[in-house]
Short mmCIF file of C-alpha atoms in Angstrom, two decimals:
data_model
loop_
_atom_site.label_atom_id
_atom_site.label_comp_id
_atom_site.label_asym_id
_atom_site.label_seq_id
_atom_site.Cartn_x
_atom_site.Cartn_y
_atom_site.Cartn_z
CA UNK A 1 -7.42 25.46 12.33
CA UNK A 2 -4.39 22.88 11.17
CA UNK A 3 -5.33 19.77 9.68
CA UNK A 4 -2.35 16.81 9.43
CA UNK A 5 -3.57 14.06 7.12
CA UNK A 6 -2.69 10.58 7.09
CA UNK A 7 -2.96 7.77 4.70
CA UNK A 8 -2.92 4.55 6.32
CA UNK A 9 -4.06 1.09 6.33
CA UNK A 10 -3.31 0.22 9.94
CA UNK A 11 -3.15 -3.52 9.30
CA UNK A 12 -3.08 -3.69 12.24
CA UNK A 13 -2.63 -0.32 14.33
CA UNK A 14 0.96 -0.70 16.20
CA UNK A 15 2.77 1.07 18.58
CA UNK A 16 4.66 2.66 15.37
CA UNK A 17 1.30 3.89 14.09
CA UNK A 18 0.83 5.26 17.73
CA UNK A 19 4.05 7.05 17.64
CA UNK A 20 3.36 9.00 14.63
CA UNK A 21 -0.38 10.17 15.80
CA UNK A 22 1.63 11.32 18.75
CA UNK A 23 4.31 13.28 17.30
CA UNK A 24 2.33 14.92 15.15
CA UNK A 25 0.38 16.21 18.11
CA UNK A 26 3.64 16.66 19.78
CA UNK A 27 5.19 18.89 16.88
CA UNK A 28 1.76 20.92 16.01
CA UNK A 29 -0.16 24.31 17.28
CA UNK A 30 -2.39 23.14 19.85
CA UNK A 31 -5.10 24.11 17.49
CA UNK A 32 -4.36 20.85 15.03
CA UNK A 33 -6.97 17.78 13.71
CA UNK A 34 -5.33 14.60 12.81
CA UNK A 35 -7.63 13.05 10.16
CA UNK A 36 -6.57 9.37 8.95
CA UNK A 37 -7.59 7.99 5.50
CA UNK A 38 -7.76 4.23 5.94
CA UNK A 39 -8.38 1.65 3.44
CA UNK A 40 -11.47 -0.20 3.89
CA UNK A 41 -11.62 -4.17 4.18
CA UNK A 42 -9.03 -4.52 1.02
CA UNK A 43 -5.57 -3.36 1.43
CA UNK A 44 -2.76 -1.94 -1.03
CA UNK A 45 -1.01 -5.33 -1.27
CA UNK A 46 -4.60 -7.15 -2.79
CA UNK A 47 -5.24 -8.75 0.39
CA UNK A 48 -8.17 -8.41 2.49
CA UNK A 49 -7.12 -6.11 5.67
CA UNK A 50 -6.21 -8.89 8.76
CA UNK A 51 -9.53 -7.19 10.90
CA UNK A 52 -12.84 -5.38 10.07
CA UNK A 53 -12.19 -1.88 9.11
CA UNK A 54 -14.42 0.10 11.49
CA UNK A 55 -12.13 -2.16 13.99
CA UNK A 56 -9.11 -0.51 12.80
CA UNK A 57 -10.67 2.95 12.49
CA UNK A 58 -11.76 2.82 16.57
CA UNK A 59 -8.05 1.81 17.08
CA UNK A 60 -6.90 5.09 15.27
CA UNK A 61 -9.71 7.05 16.90
CA UNK A 62 -8.53 5.57 20.26
CA UNK A 63 -4.78 6.61 19.59
CA UNK A 64 -5.26 10.16 18.94
CA UNK A 65 -6.83 10.27 15.21
CA UNK A 66 -10.07 12.93 15.40
CA UNK A 67 -10.98 11.48 12.24
CA UNK A 68 -10.71 8.64 10.13
CA UNK A 69 -12.36 8.77 6.72
CA UNK A 70 -12.60 5.72 4.40
CA UNK A 71 -10.42 5.43 0.81
CA UNK A 72 -12.18 4.40 -2.08
CA UNK A 73 -11.69 0.81 -2.96
CA UNK A 74 -10.15 1.43 -6.40
CA UNK A 75 -7.40 3.77 -4.48
CA UNK A 76 -6.57 0.74 -1.73
CA UNK A 77 -6.61 -1.51 -4.83
CA UNK A 78 -3.83 0.61 -6.96
CA UNK A 79 -0.03 0.50 -7.84
CA UNK A 80 1.85 2.51 -5.39
CA UNK A 81 1.56 5.24 -7.44
CA UNK A 82 -2.68 5.64 -7.83
CA UNK A 83 -2.84 5.32 -3.86
CA UNK A 84 -0.91 7.92 -3.30
CA UNK A 85 -2.45 10.12 -6.00
CA UNK A 86 -5.67 9.14 -4.85
CA UNK A 87 -4.87 9.91 -1.44
CA UNK A 88 -3.54 13.53 -1.88
CA UNK A 89 -6.98 14.27 -4.28
CA UNK A 90 -8.91 13.85 -1.16
CA UNK A 91 -6.75 14.55 1.74
CA UNK A 92 -5.12 17.73 -0.43
CA UNK A 93 -8.73 19.14 -0.18
CA UNK A 94 -9.05 19.58 3.31
CA UNK A 95 -5.52 19.53 5.05
CA UNK A 96 -2.50 21.30 4.95
CA UNK A 97 0.02 18.91 5.61
CA UNK A 98 0.51 15.52 4.94
CA UNK A 99 2.24 12.79 7.27
CA UNK A 100 3.97 9.65 6.61
CA UNK A 101 6.65 7.44 8.07
CA UNK A 102 10.14 6.94 5.90
CA UNK A 103 13.02 5.45 6.74
CA UNK A 104 14.87 8.45 5.46
CA UNK A 105 12.64 11.47 6.35
CA UNK A 106 14.87 13.97 4.64
CA UNK A 107 11.67 16.14 2.91
CA UNK A 108 13.65 18.09 0.34
CA UNK A 109 14.74 14.97 -0.68
CA UNK A 110 11.83 13.34 -1.19
CA UNK A 111 10.32 15.80 -3.33
CA UNK A 112 13.62 15.92 -5.54
CA UNK A 113 13.56 12.58 -6.04
CA UNK A 114 9.60 12.93 -6.93
CA UNK A 115 10.40 15.61 -9.68
CA UNK A 116 13.19 13.17 -11.54
CA UNK A 117 9.91 10.68 -11.56
CA UNK A 118 8.10 13.38 -13.23
CA UNK A 119 10.76 14.43 -15.51
CA UNK A 120 10.06 14.25 -19.05
CA UNK A 121 13.05 12.37 -20.10
CA UNK A 122 12.05 9.41 -17.55
CA UNK A 123 9.03 7.68 -19.48
CA UNK A 124 11.65 6.63 -22.31
CA UNK A 125 14.62 5.61 -19.58
CA UNK A 126 12.03 3.71 -18.31
CA UNK A 127 10.95 2.14 -21.17
CA UNK A 128 14.33 0.84 -21.89
CA UNK A 129 14.46 -1.26 -18.76
CA UNK A 130 10.63 -2.70 -19.36
CA UNK A 131 11.32 -3.71 -22.26
CA UNK A 132 14.92 -5.40 -20.74
CA UNK A 133 12.49 -7.73 -18.79
CA UNK A 134 12.98 -6.27 -15.68
CA UNK A 135 10.28 -5.68 -12.96
CA UNK A 136 8.32 -1.99 -12.85
CA UNK A 137 10.42 -1.34 -9.38
CA UNK A 138 13.76 -2.32 -10.54
CA UNK A 139 13.25 -0.70 -13.97
CA UNK A 140 12.49 2.69 -12.01
CA UNK A 141 15.34 2.69 -10.21
CA UNK A 142 17.77 2.17 -12.89
CA UNK A 143 16.17 4.49 -15.21
CA UNK A 144 16.91 6.88 -12.71
CA UNK A 145 20.53 6.08 -12.33
CA UNK A 146 20.33 6.29 -16.35
CA UNK A 147 19.29 9.56 -15.77
CA UNK A 148 22.46 10.90 -13.72
CA UNK A 149 19.69 11.00 -10.09
CA UNK A 150 20.31 9.20 -7.40
CA UNK A 151 17.56 5.87 -6.63
CA UNK A 152 18.59 5.52 -3.12
CA UNK A 153 15.19 6.61 -1.63
CA UNK A 154 13.84 4.32 -3.92
CA UNK A 155 15.27 1.09 -1.79
CA UNK A 156 12.81 1.07 1.43
CA UNK A 157 9.23 0.36 1.59
CA UNK A 158 8.12 3.11 3.70
CA UNK A 159 10.72 6.03 1.27
CA UNK A 160 9.44 4.52 -1.66
CA UNK A 161 5.31 5.34 -0.83
CA UNK A 162 6.70 8.78 0.62
CA UNK A 163 8.40 9.73 -2.94
CA UNK A 164 4.92 8.70 -4.42
CA UNK A 165 3.01 10.92 -2.26
CA UNK A 166 5.39 13.44 -3.31
CA UNK A 167 5.32 12.94 -6.59
CA UNK A 168 0.94 13.08 -6.09
CA UNK A 169 1.53 16.63 -4.66
CA UNK A 170 3.76 17.96 -6.64
CA UNK A 171 1.58 16.57 -10.02
CA UNK A 172 -1.82 17.76 -8.37
CA UNK A 173 -0.60 20.96 -7.67
CA UNK A 174 -1.42 20.55 -3.92
CA UNK A 175 -1.48 22.72 -1.18
CA UNK A 176 -0.13 20.21 1.05
CA UNK A 177 3.15 20.24 2.16
CA UNK A 178 4.60 16.71 2.85
CA UNK A 179 5.46 16.31 6.51
CA UNK A 180 7.93 12.94 6.84
CA UNK A 181 8.55 11.07 9.84
CA UNK A 182 11.11 8.79 10.49
CA UNK A 183 9.63 5.14 10.82
CA UNK A 184 12.44 3.34 12.36
CA UNK A 185 12.78 -1.01 12.22
CA UNK A 186 12.09 -2.50 9.25
CA UNK A 187 8.89 -2.51 7.31
CA UNK A 188 8.97 -6.58 6.58
CA UNK A 189 10.85 -7.87 9.77
CA UNK A 190 8.23 -11.53 10.32
CA UNK A 191 9.72 -11.20 14.33
CA UNK A 192 8.17 -8.18 15.89
CA UNK A 193 10.13 -6.16 17.24
CA UNK A 194 8.76 -4.64 21.00
CA UNK A 195 9.30 -1.30 20.18
CA UNK A 196 9.13 -0.84 16.35
CA UNK A 197 6.91 -3.85 15.26
CA UNK A 198 6.10 -4.18 11.49
CA UNK A 199 2.22 -4.74 10.73
CA UNK A 200 3.84 -8.15 8.63
CA UNK A 201 5.33 -9.18 11.74
CA UNK A 202 1.79 -8.97 13.65
CA UNK A 203 -0.57 -10.54 10.55
CA UNK A 204 1.86 -13.43 11.20
CA UNK A 205 1.39 -13.35 14.91
CA UNK A 206 -2.95 -12.79 14.65
CA UNK A 207 -2.97 -15.50 11.93
CA UNK A 208 -0.94 -18.29 13.43
CA UNK A 209 -3.20 -17.26 16.83
CA UNK A 210 0.16 -15.95 19.11
CA UNK A 211 0.04 -12.93 21.53
CA UNK A 212 0.30 -9.43 19.57
CA UNK A 213 -1.51 -7.10 22.39
CA UNK A 214 2.17 -6.40 23.95
CA UNK A 215 2.13 -4.51 20.22
CA UNK A 216 -0.95 -2.02 19.93
CA UNK A 217 -1.38 0.64 22.02
CA UNK A 218 -5.68 -0.41 21.90
CA UNK A 219 -8.29 -3.13 22.80
CA UNK A 220 -10.12 -2.34 19.81
CA UNK A 221 -8.96 -5.58 18.49
CA UNK A 222 -9.01 -8.04 21.29
CA UNK A 223 -11.20 -11.22 20.30
CA UNK A 224 -12.20 -9.92 16.84
CA UNK A 225 -12.29 -12.19 13.60
CA UNK A 226 -9.58 -12.50 11.40
CA UNK A 227 -9.66 -12.26 7.50
CA UNK A 228 -6.95 -13.71 5.29
CA UNK A 229 -7.26 -14.72 1.58
CA UNK A 230 -7.02 -18.44 2.56
CA UNK A 231 -10.86 -17.96 4.45
CA UNK A 232 -12.15 -16.50 0.79
CA UNK A 233 -10.50 -19.06 -1.32
CA UNK A 234 -13.06 -20.90 -2.84
CA UNK A 235 -15.04 -17.79 -3.27
CA UNK A 236 -12.15 -16.21 -5.28
CA UNK A 237 -11.73 -19.59 -7.69
CA UNK A 238 -15.68 -19.66 -7.95
CA UNK A 239 -15.24 -15.98 -9.80
CA UNK A 240 -12.46 -16.48 -11.42
CA UNK A 241 -13.27 -19.33 -12.93
CA UNK A 242 -16.90 -18.11 -14.45
CA UNK A 243 -14.98 -15.45 -15.78
CA UNK A 244 -14.99 -14.77 -20.06
CA UNK A 245 -12.42 -13.69 -21.94
CA UNK A 246 -14.00 -10.05 -22.31
CA UNK A 247 -14.16 -9.86 -18.81
CA UNK A 248 -10.13 -10.82 -18.08
CA UNK A 249 -9.18 -8.87 -20.55
CA UNK A 250 -10.93 -5.69 -19.23
CA UNK A 251 -8.84 -6.28 -15.70
CA UNK A 252 -6.40 -3.71 -14.22
CA UNK A 253 -3.32 -4.43 -14.46
CA UNK A 254 -3.47 -6.95 -17.12
CA UNK A 255 -1.60 -4.96 -19.97
CA UNK A 256 1.03 -6.60 -21.43
CA UNK A 257 -1.01 -10.02 -22.22
CA UNK A 258 -0.69 -10.29 -18.37
CA UNK A 259 -4.50 -10.56 -18.45
CA UNK A 260 -4.05 -14.01 -21.32
CA UNK A 261 -1.67 -15.11 -18.80
CA UNK A 262 -3.83 -14.76 -15.68
CA UNK A 263 -6.65 -17.06 -17.42
CA UNK A 264 -5.36 -20.10 -18.60
CA UNK A 265 -3.50 -20.52 -15.16
CA UNK A 266 -7.22 -20.14 -14.12
CA UNK A 267 -8.47 -22.58 -15.92
CA UNK A 268 -5.53 -24.84 -15.83
CA UNK A 269 -4.23 -24.88 -11.95
CA UNK A 270 -5.94 -26.22 -8.84
CA UNK A 271 -5.40 -23.81 -6.05
CA UNK A 272 -5.24 -19.98 -5.70
CA UNK A 273 -1.32 -20.21 -4.85
CA UNK A 274 -1.38 -22.61 -8.20
CA UNK A 275 -2.34 -20.13 -10.02
CA UNK A 276 -0.45 -17.16 -8.60
CA UNK A 277 2.91 -19.08 -8.84
CA UNK A 278 2.06 -20.11 -12.48
CA UNK A 279 1.88 -16.43 -13.95
CA UNK A 280 4.78 -14.36 -11.63
CA UNK A 281 7.61 -13.79 -13.42
CA UNK A 282 10.61 -11.57 -12.97
CA UNK A 283 8.61 -8.72 -14.64
CA UNK A 284 5.23 -9.03 -12.94
CA UNK A 285 5.42 -9.07 -8.93
CA UNK A 286 3.10 -11.17 -6.88
CA UNK A 287 1.56 -7.74 -5.34
CA UNK A 288 0.76 -7.11 -8.77
CA UNK A 289 -1.16 -10.26 -9.45
CA UNK A 290 -2.83 -10.24 -6.07
CA UNK A 291 -4.38 -6.92 -6.77
CA UNK A 292 -5.33 -8.19 -10.33
CA UNK A 293 -7.29 -11.13 -8.53
CA UNK A 294 -8.42 -9.08 -5.99
CA UNK A 295 -9.92 -6.90 -8.85
CA UNK A 296 -11.52 -9.65 -10.46
CA UNK A 297 -13.37 -10.93 -7.50
CA UNK A 298 -14.91 -7.55 -6.40
CA UNK A 299 -15.70 -6.60 -9.91
CA UNK A 300 -13.42 -3.67 -10.28
#
């Protein structure tokens, strides 16, 4: 039997996700199992998932998956590199292929970009641009160009994750083959496209109490409780304001003195949004800060 793995968050599962599973079924031998490795109640952007993990797992099963496994939270709240590496280490132990969406689903091009990022020459080029004050994503793209490598596959969100999956497969010498599938539409669209909605657009509809049912293929989320950062803000502030200097210093993603900047903001600013705004800079992305704060709250 052939087993195809999908790393997913399904936050929430929408028509595009259902089509991916359907496409795998359509283009694979009859004896093929689809296994989804899904984030639990916290997702890679450093926020709680909009719906409970059990409902999201049910939605995956109703959309054609054979099995849903939970990705450990330390990988869920990691960088794109850590997110991908954790998933490949798990899926690679029993899957023959790993399927994922990409704006440009060219397997060989994705593998070539991944190989360049794993080059022993890459860290020195990266450090040059980090030291110049660029954020990690911008520095990485500049470093590739500096090495004479096309960085076009580091411009779109699904392509970026696809490259990280390929990096993890190569660096772990995994026997899995990448199986990229075209991801139409925009990952960050705020307005829900009828055929290719983004999870971002659906979360906005859900958070504002608007109809989202036309964009999903399951009733698993009907009447479900909604989870957002705002609902847990008081608990998060209470945790942050009782942390010691040593606990801040030990936080993931707090290198280069970022933990100290966060600590001072926590002790000065009134709201979670004010804290994150005070710490955010050109170099330190908001997503990195969101993950850092969530790791503090969960004690990771």
